[in-house]
Amino acid sequence: MNAFILDIDNADPVHAFSALQHLPYAIFLDSADRSHADARYSFICALPLETIEAKNGVITVSNAQDQTTYEGDPFAVLRDRIAAYNLSKQTIENLPPFQGGAAGFFGYDLGRSIEKMPSSAADNPDMLDMAIGLYDQVMAFDHQLDKAWIITHAKSQYDASEKQNIFINALNEAPRIGDFTALSWDANFDQKTYEENTTRIIEYIKDGDIFQANLSQRFDAELPQHFCAFSHYLNLREKNPAPFAGFMNLDDIKIASASPERFLNTSEGIVETRPIKGTAPRSNDPKIDAQNKKILNESEKDRAENIMIVDLLRNDLSKTCTPESVKVLELCKLETFARVHHLVSTVRGALHKLAQPIDLLRACFPGGSITGAPKIRAMEIIEELEPTRRGPYC
């Protein structure tokens, strides 16, 4: 297949996606560039060539022709399917970096396909462990240049135009965004139990089992009849401006996400991870804001927590990077975001020539900053103490 580019004038990504969000596996992504500023790019995907879904070790691959079921490693199946469409090698310079390929979510519990884990937390029966679409067409926006393109991989200009017309027609439709609805949330922990489990983790640390663990809690809410998930995402993005955000309409599963942290980035064989550990609030008062930054910068606890995860990620990157290429470029650098200050480290390495990005993701999965260190023991303790599985967490 060849790549065909169509320039789009005066296109608004939110307007465009609002008209496309009902399509199968419609995904909206915001992403920063390597300068780590606010999100520079937006991407819209819909109508994938194929979907790959996994649940408890069963992988289902579906396309227009058939549906095939596998058992085993979801990462290996995904790598094979990307290679089958040759989607990972079709990149055009001077355009936004995502130009087609795999997009979706990798749930925390995919870690069970890599390591043998206990099963004590309650499963989420209606939630997949992985849901990925393979896309040969992307609408890409560069907010810095104020430009937009439809990037289509097809056999001919005629085939490309047929596909592009679906997106072009959507630009002329009226936005389909419902009103935002505030929700009433209930936690899966009460405060007493959460504090008891935190104390249990401290005991594990004192006993030498782990250095740290990330204990999380889940909040649930009943959705009203006409709840608009995309409106919920837009409200989240407004309340929590973040360099990495996205909305996914994956049939019965809809995900809204906004985060300051990109787990992994790979470009031209260079791998980068930027773990965040250490947080302080922003303040409208410059003196208080400066004081919060100073306290965070001098926090022995926060710096130790960050350094532990850096060591973990150095080891994870070394599984797929060339020997001695993994380096720490920045350690516990203070960075300021819209609502908080963070301590951020930067680790880079050179991906081995035989390794693919999916191999890198598998080697580092799940991210150390959401497990703890050592990773496997921290995951076992998380399974013991959290009442429900995490699903598409972080």
mmCIF file of C-alpha atoms in Angstrom:
data_model
loop_
_atom_site.group_PDB
_atom_site.id
_atom_site.type_symbol
_atom_site.label_atom_id
_atom_site.label_comp_id
_atom_site.label_asym_id
_atom_site.label_seq_id
_atom_site.Cartn_x
_atom_site.Cartn_y
_atom_site.Cartn_z
ATOM 1 C CA MET A 1 0.000 0.000 0.000
ATOM 2 C CA ASN A 2 1.024 3.612 -0.591
ATOM 3 C CA ALA A 3 0.408 6.663 1.579
ATOM 4 C CA PHE A 4 -1.916 9.364 0.253
ATOM 5 C CA ILE A 5 -2.069 12.747 1.990
ATOM 6 C CA LEU A 6 -4.991 15.165 1.927
ATOM 7 C CA ASP A 7 -4.584 18.637 3.444
ATOM 8 C CA ILE A 8 -7.559 19.840 5.491
ATOM 9 C CA ASP A 9 -8.254 23.527 6.074
ATOM 10 C CA ASN A 10 -9.891 25.030 9.177
ATOM 11 C CA ALA A 11 -10.526 21.651 10.790
ATOM 12 C CA ASP A 12 -11.346 21.442 14.490
ATOM 13 C CA PRO A 13 -10.493 18.022 15.993
ATOM 14 C CA VAL A 14 -13.268 18.088 18.602
ATOM 15 C CA HIS A 15 -15.870 18.977 15.966
ATOM 16 C CA ALA A 16 -14.558 16.288 13.622
ATOM 17 C CA PHE A 17 -14.494 13.570 16.261
ATOM 18 C CA SER A 18 -17.934 14.449 17.586
ATOM 19 C CA ALA A 19 -19.311 13.457 14.169
ATOM 20 C CA LEU A 20 -17.170 10.306 13.967
ATOM 21 C CA GLN A 21 -17.394 9.037 17.558
ATOM 22 C CA HIS A 22 -20.239 6.618 16.765
ATOM 23 C CA LEU A 23 -18.095 4.686 14.250
ATOM 24 C CA PRO A 24 -16.545 1.345 15.277
ATOM 25 C CA TYR A 25 -13.434 1.759 17.408
ATOM 26 C CA ALA A 26 -13.377 5.555 17.138
ATOM 27 C CA ILE A 27 -10.377 6.948 19.022
ATOM 28 C CA PHE A 28 -9.330 10.534 19.781
ATOM 29 C CA LEU A 29 -5.773 11.164 21.023
ATOM 30 C CA ASP A 30 -3.857 14.229 22.205
ATOM 31 C CA SER A 31 -0.075 13.943 22.389
ATOM 32 C CA ALA A 32 2.907 16.147 23.200
ATOM 33 C CA ASP A 33 6.070 16.158 21.121
ATOM 34 C CA ARG A 34 9.537 15.484 22.519
ATOM 35 C CA SER A 35 9.711 18.961 24.071
ATOM 36 C CA HIS A 36 7.184 17.730 26.655
ATOM 37 C CA ALA A 37 5.093 20.871 26.419
ATOM 38 C CA ASP A 38 1.312 20.898 26.173
ATOM 39 C CA ALA A 39 -0.248 18.521 23.682
ATOM 40 C CA ARG A 40 0.917 19.531 20.212
ATOM 41 C CA TYR A 41 -0.885 16.895 18.155
ATOM 42 C CA SER A 42 -4.361 15.434 17.967
ATOM 43 C CA PHE A 43 -5.240 12.235 16.122
ATOM 44 C CA ILE A 44 -8.552 10.704 15.097
ATOM 45 C CA CYS A 45 -8.899 7.037 14.142
ATOM 46 C CA ALA A 46 -12.008 5.086 13.175
ATOM 47 C CA LEU A 47 -13.090 2.050 11.129
ATOM 48 C CA PRO A 48 -10.054 -0.172 11.805
ATOM 49 C CA LEU A 49 -8.918 -2.847 9.369
ATOM 50 C CA GLU A 50 -8.924 -5.280 12.262
ATOM 51 C CA THR A 51 -9.434 -5.421 16.009
ATOM 52 C CA ILE A 52 -7.466 -7.469 18.526
ATOM 53 C CA GLU A 53 -9.156 -8.075 21.874
ATOM 54 C CA ALA A 54 -7.888 -10.094 24.838
ATOM 55 C CA LYS A 55 -9.490 -11.356 28.024
ATOM 56 C CA ASN A 56 -7.941 -13.791 30.516
ATOM 57 C CA GLY A 57 -5.488 -15.214 27.986
ATOM 58 C CA VAL A 58 -7.980 -15.578 25.097
ATOM 59 C CA ILE A 59 -7.224 -13.316 22.115
ATOM 60 C CA THR A 60 -9.835 -12.593 19.438
ATOM 61 C CA VAL A 61 -8.830 -11.126 16.072
ATOM 62 C CA SER A 62 -11.742 -9.759 14.013
ATOM 63 C CA ASN A 63 -11.885 -8.227 10.548
ATOM 64 C CA ALA A 64 -14.388 -7.971 7.705
ATOM 65 C CA GLN A 65 -13.608 -11.503 6.506
ATOM 66 C CA ASP A 66 -13.534 -13.601 9.657
ATOM 67 C CA GLN A 67 -12.878 -13.915 13.375
ATOM 68 C CA THR A 68 -10.049 -16.000 14.835
ATOM 69 C CA THR A 69 -9.416 -16.954 18.455
ATOM 70 C CA TYR A 70 -6.008 -17.645 19.975
ATOM 71 C CA GLU A 71 -4.653 -18.493 23.385
ATOM 72 C CA GLY A 72 -1.309 -17.264 24.632
ATOM 73 C CA ASP A 73 0.596 -13.990 24.518
ATOM 74 C CA PRO A 74 -1.485 -10.981 23.388
ATOM 75 C CA PHE A 75 1.662 -8.955 22.676
ATOM 76 C CA ALA A 76 2.980 -11.617 20.282
ATOM 77 C CA VAL A 77 -0.346 -11.797 18.439
ATOM 78 C CA LEU A 78 -0.456 -8.013 18.098
ATOM 79 C CA ARG A 79 3.107 -7.885 16.810
ATOM 80 C CA ASP A 80 2.259 -10.489 14.142
ATOM 81 C CA ARG A 81 -0.889 -8.648 13.064
ATOM 82 C CA ILE A 82 0.926 -5.297 12.747
ATOM 83 C CA ALA A 83 3.584 -7.018 10.636
ATOM 84 C CA ALA A 84 0.912 -8.640 8.454
ATOM 85 C CA TYR A 85 -0.363 -5.197 7.418
ATOM 86 C CA ASN A 86 3.118 -3.627 7.332
ATOM 87 C CA LEU A 87 1.697 -0.704 9.299
ATOM 88 C CA SER A 88 4.757 0.052 11.415
ATOM 89 C CA LYS A 89 7.055 1.087 8.529
ATOM 90 C CA GLN A 90 4.959 3.669 6.715
ATOM 91 C CA THR A 91 6.104 7.021 8.106
ATOM 92 C CA ILE A 92 6.250 10.291 6.183
ATOM 93 C CA GLU A 93 8.593 13.055 7.344
ATOM 94 C CA ASN A 94 7.314 16.480 8.386
ATOM 95 C CA LEU A 95 3.887 15.159 9.372
ATOM 96 C CA PRO A 96 2.571 14.316 12.855
ATOM 97 C CA PRO A 97 4.212 11.122 14.126
ATOM 98 C CA PHE A 98 1.215 8.752 14.272
ATOM 99 C CA GLN A 99 0.234 8.010 10.672
ATOM 100 C CA GLY A 100 -1.468 4.653 11.027
ATOM 101 C CA GLY A 101 -0.903 1.516 13.046
ATOM 102 C CA ALA A 102 -2.192 0.200 16.355
ATOM 103 C CA ALA A 103 -4.210 2.293 18.815
ATOM 104 C CA GLY A 104 -6.268 1.271 21.823
ATOM 105 C CA PHE A 105 -5.641 0.241 25.407
ATOM 106 C CA PHE A 106 -3.435 -2.288 27.171
ATOM 107 C CA GLY A 107 -5.030 -3.092 30.522
ATOM 108 C CA TYR A 108 -2.967 -3.544 33.667
ATOM 109 C CA ASP A 109 -4.018 -7.195 33.914
ATOM 110 C CA LEU A 110 -2.192 -8.095 30.701
ATOM 111 C CA GLY A 111 0.703 -8.487 33.112
ATOM 112 C CA ARG A 112 -0.782 -11.917 33.847
ATOM 113 C CA SER A 113 0.190 -13.006 30.342
ATOM 114 C CA ILE A 114 3.836 -12.197 31.145
ATOM 115 C CA GLU A 115 4.221 -13.266 34.771
ATOM 116 C CA LYS A 116 2.440 -15.890 36.845
ATOM 117 C CA MET A 117 0.299 -13.928 39.282
ATOM 118 C CA PRO A 118 -2.120 -14.868 42.081
ATOM 119 C CA SER A 119 -5.830 -14.296 41.477
ATOM 120 C CA SER A 120 -7.473 -12.937 44.601
ATOM 121 C CA ALA A 121 -8.915 -9.606 43.414
ATOM 122 C CA ALA A 122 -12.364 -9.685 41.812
ATOM 123 C CA ASP A 123 -12.340 -9.753 38.006
ATOM 124 C CA ASN A 124 -14.133 -7.187 35.846
ATOM 125 C CA PRO A 125 -16.127 -9.616 33.660
ATOM 126 C CA ASP A 126 -17.347 -6.978 31.197
ATOM 127 C CA MET A 127 -13.973 -5.265 30.807
ATOM 128 C CA LEU A 128 -11.414 -6.490 28.271
ATOM 129 C CA ASP A 129 -7.739 -6.760 29.178
ATOM 130 C CA MET A 130 -6.742 -5.337 25.786
ATOM 131 C CA ALA A 131 -8.615 -3.689 22.926
ATOM 132 C CA ILE A 132 -6.605 -2.560 19.898
ATOM 133 C CA GLY A 133 -7.587 -1.391 16.429
ATOM 134 C CA LEU A 134 -5.287 -1.516 13.400
ATOM 135 C CA TYR A 135 -5.808 1.637 11.353
ATOM 136 C CA ASP A 136 -4.793 2.424 7.782
ATOM 137 C CA GLN A 137 -6.190 5.968 8.019
ATOM 138 C CA VAL A 138 -5.650 8.779 10.517
ATOM 139 C CA MET A 139 -6.775 12.390 10.707
ATOM 140 C CA ALA A 140 -3.816 14.246 12.214
ATOM 141 C CA PHE A 141 -3.636 17.786 13.607
ATOM 142 C CA ASP A 142 -0.561 19.882 14.368
ATOM 143 C CA HIS A 143 -1.723 22.675 16.691
ATOM 144 C CA GLN A 144 1.624 24.447 16.582
ATOM 145 C CA LEU A 145 1.433 24.793 12.788
ATOM 146 C CA ASP A 146 -2.374 25.055 12.771
ATOM 147 C CA LYS A 147 -2.600 22.410 10.047
ATOM 148 C CA ALA A 148 -4.467 19.137 9.551
ATOM 149 C CA TRP A 149 -4.185 16.156 7.213
ATOM 150 C CA ILE A 150 -5.925 12.908 6.411
ATOM 151 C CA ILE A 151 -3.218 10.270 6.002
ATOM 152 C CA THR A 152 -4.475 7.183 4.185
ATOM 153 C CA HIS A 153 -2.700 3.978 3.218
ATOM 154 C CA ALA A 154 -4.323 2.417 0.164
ATOM 155 C CA LYS A 155 -3.575 0.630 -3.103
ATOM 156 C CA SER A 156 -4.633 3.564 -5.292
ATOM 157 C CA GLN A 157 -5.675 7.192 -5.197
ATOM 158 C CA TYR A 158 -9.240 6.087 -5.933
ATOM 159 C CA ASP A 159 -9.318 3.748 -2.914
ATOM 160 C CA ALA A 160 -7.782 6.455 -0.739
ATOM 161 C CA SER A 161 -10.371 9.013 -1.822
ATOM 162 C CA GLU A 162 -13.192 6.616 -0.983
ATOM 163 C CA LYS A 163 -11.845 6.227 2.538
ATOM 164 C CA GLN A 164 -11.098 9.916 2.975
ATOM 165 C CA ASN A 165 -14.627 10.894 2.008
ATOM 166 C CA ILE A 166 -15.914 9.299 5.226
ATOM 167 C CA PHE A 167 -13.802 11.726 7.247
ATOM 168 C CA ILE A 168 -14.446 14.701 4.958
ATOM 169 C CA ASN A 169 -18.208 14.273 5.191
ATOM 170 C CA ALA A 170 -17.959 14.208 8.978
ATOM 171 C CA LEU A 171 -16.342 17.654 8.955
ATOM 172 C CA ASN A 172 -19.523 19.050 7.418
ATOM 173 C CA GLU A 173 -21.848 17.501 9.998
ATOM 174 C CA ALA A 174 -23.142 19.249 13.080
ATOM 175 C CA PRO A 175 -21.301 18.389 16.305
ATOM 176 C CA ARG A 176 -22.815 15.535 18.338
ATOM 177 C CA ILE A 177 -21.861 16.439 21.895
ATOM 178 C CA GLY A 178 -24.342 16.058 24.739
ATOM 179 C CA ASP A 179 -24.373 18.063 27.930
ATOM 180 C CA PHE A 180 -21.863 17.283 30.640
ATOM 181 C CA THR A 181 -23.364 15.390 33.589
ATOM 182 C CA ALA A 182 -21.732 15.392 37.017
ATOM 183 C CA LEU A 183 -21.584 11.925 38.593
ATOM 184 C CA SER A 184 -21.768 10.677 42.161
ATOM 185 C CA TRP A 185 -18.752 8.468 42.856
ATOM 186 C CA ASP A 186 -18.319 5.623 45.358
ATOM 187 C CA ALA A 187 -14.891 4.227 46.294
ATOM 188 C CA ASN A 188 -14.120 0.503 46.491
ATOM 189 C CA PHE A 189 -12.275 1.192 49.780
ATOM 190 C CA ASP A 190 -13.507 2.804 52.966
ATOM 191 C CA GLN A 191 -10.944 5.034 54.647
ATOM 192 C CA LYS A 192 -10.242 2.610 57.514
ATOM 193 C CA THR A 193 -9.462 -0.309 55.192
ATOM 194 C CA TYR A 194 -7.341 1.863 52.916
ATOM 195 C CA GLU A 195 -5.265 3.061 55.866
ATOM 196 C CA GLU A 196 -4.911 -0.516 57.167
ATOM 197 C CA ASN A 197 -3.670 -1.674 53.753
ATOM 198 C CA THR A 198 -1.228 1.234 53.587
ATOM 199 C CA THR A 199 0.126 0.137 56.968
ATOM 200 C CA ARG A 200 0.416 -3.422 55.616
ATOM 201 C CA ILE A 201 2.552 -2.158 52.716
ATOM 202 C CA ILE A 202 4.819 -0.326 55.168
ATOM 203 C CA GLU A 203 5.225 -3.615 57.049
ATOM 204 C CA TYR A 204 6.182 -5.365 53.795
ATOM 205 C CA ILE A 205 8.793 -2.645 53.221
ATOM 206 C CA LYS A 206 10.194 -3.067 56.742
ATOM 207 C CA ASP A 207 10.313 -6.840 56.218
ATOM 208 C CA GLY A 208 12.399 -6.338 53.069
ATOM 209 C CA ASP A 209 9.788 -7.657 50.589
ATOM 210 C CA ILE A 210 9.608 -4.445 48.549
ATOM 211 C CA PHE A 211 10.889 -0.878 48.396
ATOM 212 C CA GLN A 212 7.532 0.647 47.435
ATOM 213 C CA ALA A 213 4.078 -0.239 46.124
ATOM 214 C CA ASN A 214 1.385 1.809 44.403
ATOM 215 C CA LEU A 215 -1.884 1.188 46.262
ATOM 216 C CA SER A 216 -4.823 2.495 44.230
ATOM 217 C CA GLN A 217 -8.563 2.676 44.699
ATOM 218 C CA ARG A 218 -11.380 2.618 42.178
ATOM 219 C CA PHE A 219 -14.419 4.878 42.054
ATOM 220 C CA ASP A 220 -17.714 3.752 40.499
ATOM 221 C CA ALA A 221 -20.800 5.707 39.495
ATOM 222 C CA GLU A 222 -24.206 4.925 38.055
ATOM 223 C CA LEU A 223 -24.483 6.497 34.588
ATOM 224 C CA PRO A 224 -27.691 8.376 33.745
ATOM 225 C CA GLN A 225 -29.669 7.242 30.719
ATOM 226 C CA HIS A 226 -28.401 9.907 28.306
ATOM 227 C CA PHE A 227 -24.848 10.156 29.618
ATOM 228 C CA CYS A 228 -22.429 11.535 26.986
ATOM 229 C CA ALA A 229 -19.034 9.904 27.433
ATOM 230 C CA PHE A 230 -17.267 12.274 25.016
ATOM 231 C CA SER A 231 -18.618 15.283 26.928
ATOM 232 C CA HIS A 232 -17.224 13.691 30.075
ATOM 233 C CA TYR A 233 -13.818 13.492 28.374
ATOM 234 C CA LEU A 234 -13.917 17.113 27.236
ATOM 235 C CA ASN A 235 -14.725 18.196 30.799
ATOM 236 C CA LEU A 236 -11.853 16.073 32.119
ATOM 237 C CA ARG A 237 -9.472 17.619 29.583
ATOM 238 C CA GLU A 238 -10.574 21.111 30.579
ATOM 239 C CA LYS A 239 -10.300 20.458 34.318
ATOM 240 C CA ASN A 240 -7.000 18.585 33.993
ATOM 241 C CA PRO A 241 -5.042 19.903 30.987
ATOM 242 C CA ALA A 242 -2.456 17.228 30.279
ATOM 243 C CA PRO A 243 0.084 16.598 27.514
ATOM 244 C CA PHE A 244 -1.225 13.063 26.955
ATOM 245 C CA ALA A 245 -4.958 12.487 26.783
ATOM 246 C CA GLY A 246 -7.457 10.430 24.848
ATOM 247 C CA PHE A 247 -10.986 9.174 24.385
ATOM 248 C CA MET A 248 -11.845 5.713 23.067
ATOM 249 C CA ASN A 249 -15.232 4.451 21.956
ATOM 250 C CA LEU A 250 -14.640 0.693 21.855
ATOM 251 C CA ASP A 251 -18.193 -0.571 21.502
ATOM 252 C CA ASP A 252 -19.445 -1.156 25.073
ATOM 253 C CA ILE A 253 -16.225 0.207 26.603
ATOM 254 C CA LYS A 254 -15.569 3.941 26.610
ATOM 255 C CA ILE A 255 -12.417 5.405 28.103
ATOM 256 C CA ALA A 256 -11.562 9.001 28.980
ATOM 257 C CA SER A 257 -7.979 9.631 30.058
ATOM 258 C CA ALA A 258 -5.675 12.583 30.789
ATOM 259 C CA SER A 259 -2.124 12.232 32.086
ATOM 260 C CA PRO A 260 1.136 14.156 32.344
ATOM 261 C CA GLU A 261 3.158 10.958 31.925
ATOM 262 C CA ARG A 262 4.053 9.138 28.731
ATOM 263 C CA PHE A 263 5.168 5.628 29.612
ATOM 264 C CA LEU A 264 7.307 4.884 26.544
ATOM 265 C CA ASN A 265 8.335 6.649 23.376
ATOM 266 C CA THR A 266 10.380 5.190 20.546
ATOM 267 C CA SER A 267 11.490 7.075 17.464
ATOM 268 C CA GLU A 268 14.180 6.076 14.946
ATOM 269 C CA GLY A 269 15.410 3.368 17.291
ATOM 270 C CA ILE A 270 15.773 5.616 20.361
ATOM 271 C CA VAL A 271 13.676 4.628 23.367
ATOM 272 C CA GLU A 272 12.661 7.052 26.087
ATOM 273 C CA THR A 273 10.745 6.676 29.336
ATOM 274 C CA ARG A 274 9.982 9.580 31.689
ATOM 275 C CA PRO A 275 8.743 8.269 35.058
ATOM 276 C CA ILE A 276 6.965 10.675 37.396
ATOM 277 C CA LYS A 277 7.238 10.269 41.156
ATOM 278 C CA GLY A 278 6.864 13.193 43.502
ATOM 279 C CA THR A 279 3.992 15.684 43.364
ATOM 280 C CA ALA A 280 3.171 19.078 44.852
ATOM 281 C CA PRO A 281 0.111 21.268 44.244
ATOM 282 C CA ARG A 282 0.134 24.494 42.224
ATOM 283 C CA SER A 283 -0.988 27.749 43.804
ATOM 284 C CA ASN A 284 -2.227 31.015 42.341
ATOM 285 C CA ASP A 285 -0.050 32.792 44.899
ATOM 286 C CA PRO A 286 3.486 32.961 43.390
ATOM 287 C CA LYS A 287 5.138 32.820 46.815
ATOM 288 C CA ILE A 288 3.224 29.710 47.875
ATOM 289 C CA ASP A 289 3.804 28.141 44.450
ATOM 290 C CA ALA A 290 7.554 28.738 44.744
ATOM 291 C CA GLN A 291 7.549 27.323 48.265
ATOM 292 C CA ASN A 292 5.719 24.177 47.108
ATOM 293 C CA LYS A 293 8.360 23.696 44.392
ATOM 294 C CA LYS A 294 11.165 24.121 46.920
ATOM 295 C CA ILE A 295 9.642 21.591 49.325
ATOM 296 C CA LEU A 296 9.217 19.049 46.525
ATOM 297 C CA ASN A 297 12.745 19.585 45.213
ATOM 298 C CA GLU A 298 14.170 18.989 48.674
ATOM 299 C CA SER A 299 11.930 16.027 49.584
ATOM 300 C CA GLU A 300 14.138 13.057 50.423
ATOM 301 C CA LYS A 301 11.146 10.706 50.305
ATOM 302 C CA ASP A 302 9.947 11.828 46.849
ATOM 303 C CA ARG A 303 13.430 11.718 45.339
ATOM 304 C CA ALA A 304 14.054 8.227 46.742
ATOM 305 C CA GLU A 305 10.733 7.035 45.317
ATOM 306 C CA ASN A 306 11.610 8.418 41.877
ATOM 307 C CA ILE A 307 15.125 6.927 41.882
ATOM 308 C CA MET A 308 13.772 3.453 42.733
ATOM 309 C CA ILE A 309 11.511 3.528 39.665
ATOM 310 C CA VAL A 310 14.353 4.829 37.503
ATOM 311 C CA ASP A 311 16.423 1.794 38.499
ATOM 312 C CA LEU A 312 13.490 -0.511 37.721
ATOM 313 C CA LEU A 313 12.964 1.051 34.284
ATOM 314 C CA ARG A 314 16.681 0.933 33.468
ATOM 315 C CA ASN A 315 16.490 -2.817 33.986
ATOM 316 C CA ASP A 316 13.268 -3.118 31.935
ATOM 317 C CA LEU A 317 14.682 -1.112 29.005
ATOM 318 C CA SER A 318 17.832 -3.220 29.037
ATOM 319 C CA LYS A 319 15.763 -6.272 28.038
ATOM 320 C CA THR A 320 15.237 -4.899 24.501
ATOM 321 C CA CYS A 321 17.915 -2.195 24.187
ATOM 322 C CA THR A 322 21.532 -2.711 23.154
ATOM 323 C CA PRO A 323 24.044 -3.342 25.942
ATOM 324 C CA GLU A 324 25.301 -0.230 27.747
ATOM 325 C CA SER A 325 23.024 2.086 25.713
ATOM 326 C CA VAL A 326 20.587 2.709 28.588
ATOM 327 C CA LYS A 327 21.424 6.035 30.236
ATOM 328 C CA VAL A 328 19.754 8.344 32.759
ATOM 329 C CA LEU A 329 19.707 11.784 31.143
ATOM 330 C CA GLU A 330 17.757 13.631 33.834
ATOM 331 C CA LEU A 331 17.165 12.571 37.420
ATOM 332 C CA CYS A 332 14.370 14.057 39.536
ATOM 333 C CA LYS A 333 13.999 17.193 37.427
ATOM 334 C CA LEU A 334 11.182 19.422 38.635
ATOM 335 C CA GLU A 335 8.593 20.107 35.930
ATOM 336 C CA THR A 336 5.503 22.289 36.230
ATOM 337 C CA PHE A 337 2.122 21.294 34.796
ATOM 338 C CA ALA A 338 -1.262 23.015 34.765
ATOM 339 C CA ARG A 339 -2.364 21.805 38.207
ATOM 340 C CA VAL A 340 0.720 20.289 39.890
ATOM 341 C CA HIS A 341 4.512 20.189 40.072
ATOM 342 C CA HIS A 342 6.203 16.820 39.482
ATOM 343 C CA LEU A 343 9.639 15.268 39.780
ATOM 344 C CA VAL A 344 10.387 13.723 36.384
ATOM 345 C CA SER A 345 13.350 11.599 35.289
ATOM 346 C CA THR A 346 14.391 10.730 31.732
ATOM 347 C CA VAL A 347 15.924 7.394 30.733
ATOM 348 C CA ARG A 348 16.934 6.586 27.146
ATOM 349 C CA GLY A 349 18.338 3.622 25.282
ATOM 350 C CA ALA A 350 18.869 2.294 21.761
ATOM 351 C CA LEU A 351 16.376 -0.381 20.731
ATOM 352 C CA HIS A 352 18.029 -3.580 19.553
ATOM 353 C CA LYS A 353 17.757 -3.943 15.774
ATOM 354 C CA LEU A 354 15.817 -7.218 16.128
ATOM 355 C CA ALA A 355 13.309 -5.752 18.624
ATOM 356 C CA GLN A 356 10.008 -4.101 17.729
ATOM 357 C CA PRO A 357 8.145 -1.464 19.780
ATOM 358 C CA ILE A 358 5.694 -4.157 20.903
ATOM 359 C CA ASP A 359 8.642 -6.144 22.319
ATOM 360 C CA LEU A 360 9.700 -3.035 24.224
ATOM 361 C CA LEU A 361 6.203 -2.544 25.636
ATOM 362 C CA ARG A 362 5.987 -6.185 26.714
ATOM 363 C CA ALA A 363 9.407 -6.040 28.393
ATOM 364 C CA CYS A 364 8.389 -2.994 30.438
ATOM 365 C CA PHE A 365 4.763 -3.920 31.121
ATOM 366 C CA PRO A 366 3.083 -2.845 33.317
ATOM 367 C CA GLY A 367 4.854 0.427 34.038
ATOM 368 C CA GLY A 368 6.945 0.463 37.175
ATOM 369 C CA SER A 369 5.547 3.791 38.347
ATOM 370 C CA ILE A 370 2.101 2.168 38.788
ATOM 371 C CA THR A 371 3.346 -1.030 40.435
ATOM 372 C CA GLY A 372 6.312 -0.413 42.705
ATOM 373 C CA ALA A 373 9.661 -2.108 43.112
ATOM 374 C CA PRO A 374 10.604 -4.875 42.782
ATOM 375 C CA LYS A 375 7.821 -5.068 40.230
ATOM 376 C CA ILE A 376 6.574 -8.663 40.495
ATOM 377 C CA ARG A 377 6.446 -8.710 44.304
ATOM 378 C CA ALA A 378 4.743 -5.303 44.305
ATOM 379 C CA MET A 379 2.142 -6.649 41.859
ATOM 380 C CA GLU A 380 1.519 -9.647 44.116
ATOM 381 C CA ILE A 381 0.918 -7.329 47.068
ATOM 382 C CA ILE A 382 -1.373 -5.115 44.973
ATOM 383 C CA GLU A 383 -3.375 -8.216 44.042
ATOM 384 C CA GLU A 384 -3.622 -9.127 47.725
ATOM 385 C CA LEU A 385 -4.709 -5.709 48.977
ATOM 386 C CA GLU A 386 -6.849 -4.180 46.202
ATOM 387 C CA PRO A 387 -10.358 -5.711 46.107
ATOM 388 C CA THR A 388 -10.854 -5.485 42.316
ATOM 389 C CA ARG A 389 -8.612 -5.872 39.284
ATOM 390 C CA ARG A 390 -7.435 -2.610 37.792
ATOM 391 C CA GLY A 391 -8.451 -3.001 34.144
ATOM 392 C CA PRO A 392 -7.298 -0.130 31.858
ATOM 393 C CA TYR A 393 -5.476 1.614 34.703
ATOM 394 C CA CYS A 394 -3.115 4.447 33.660
#
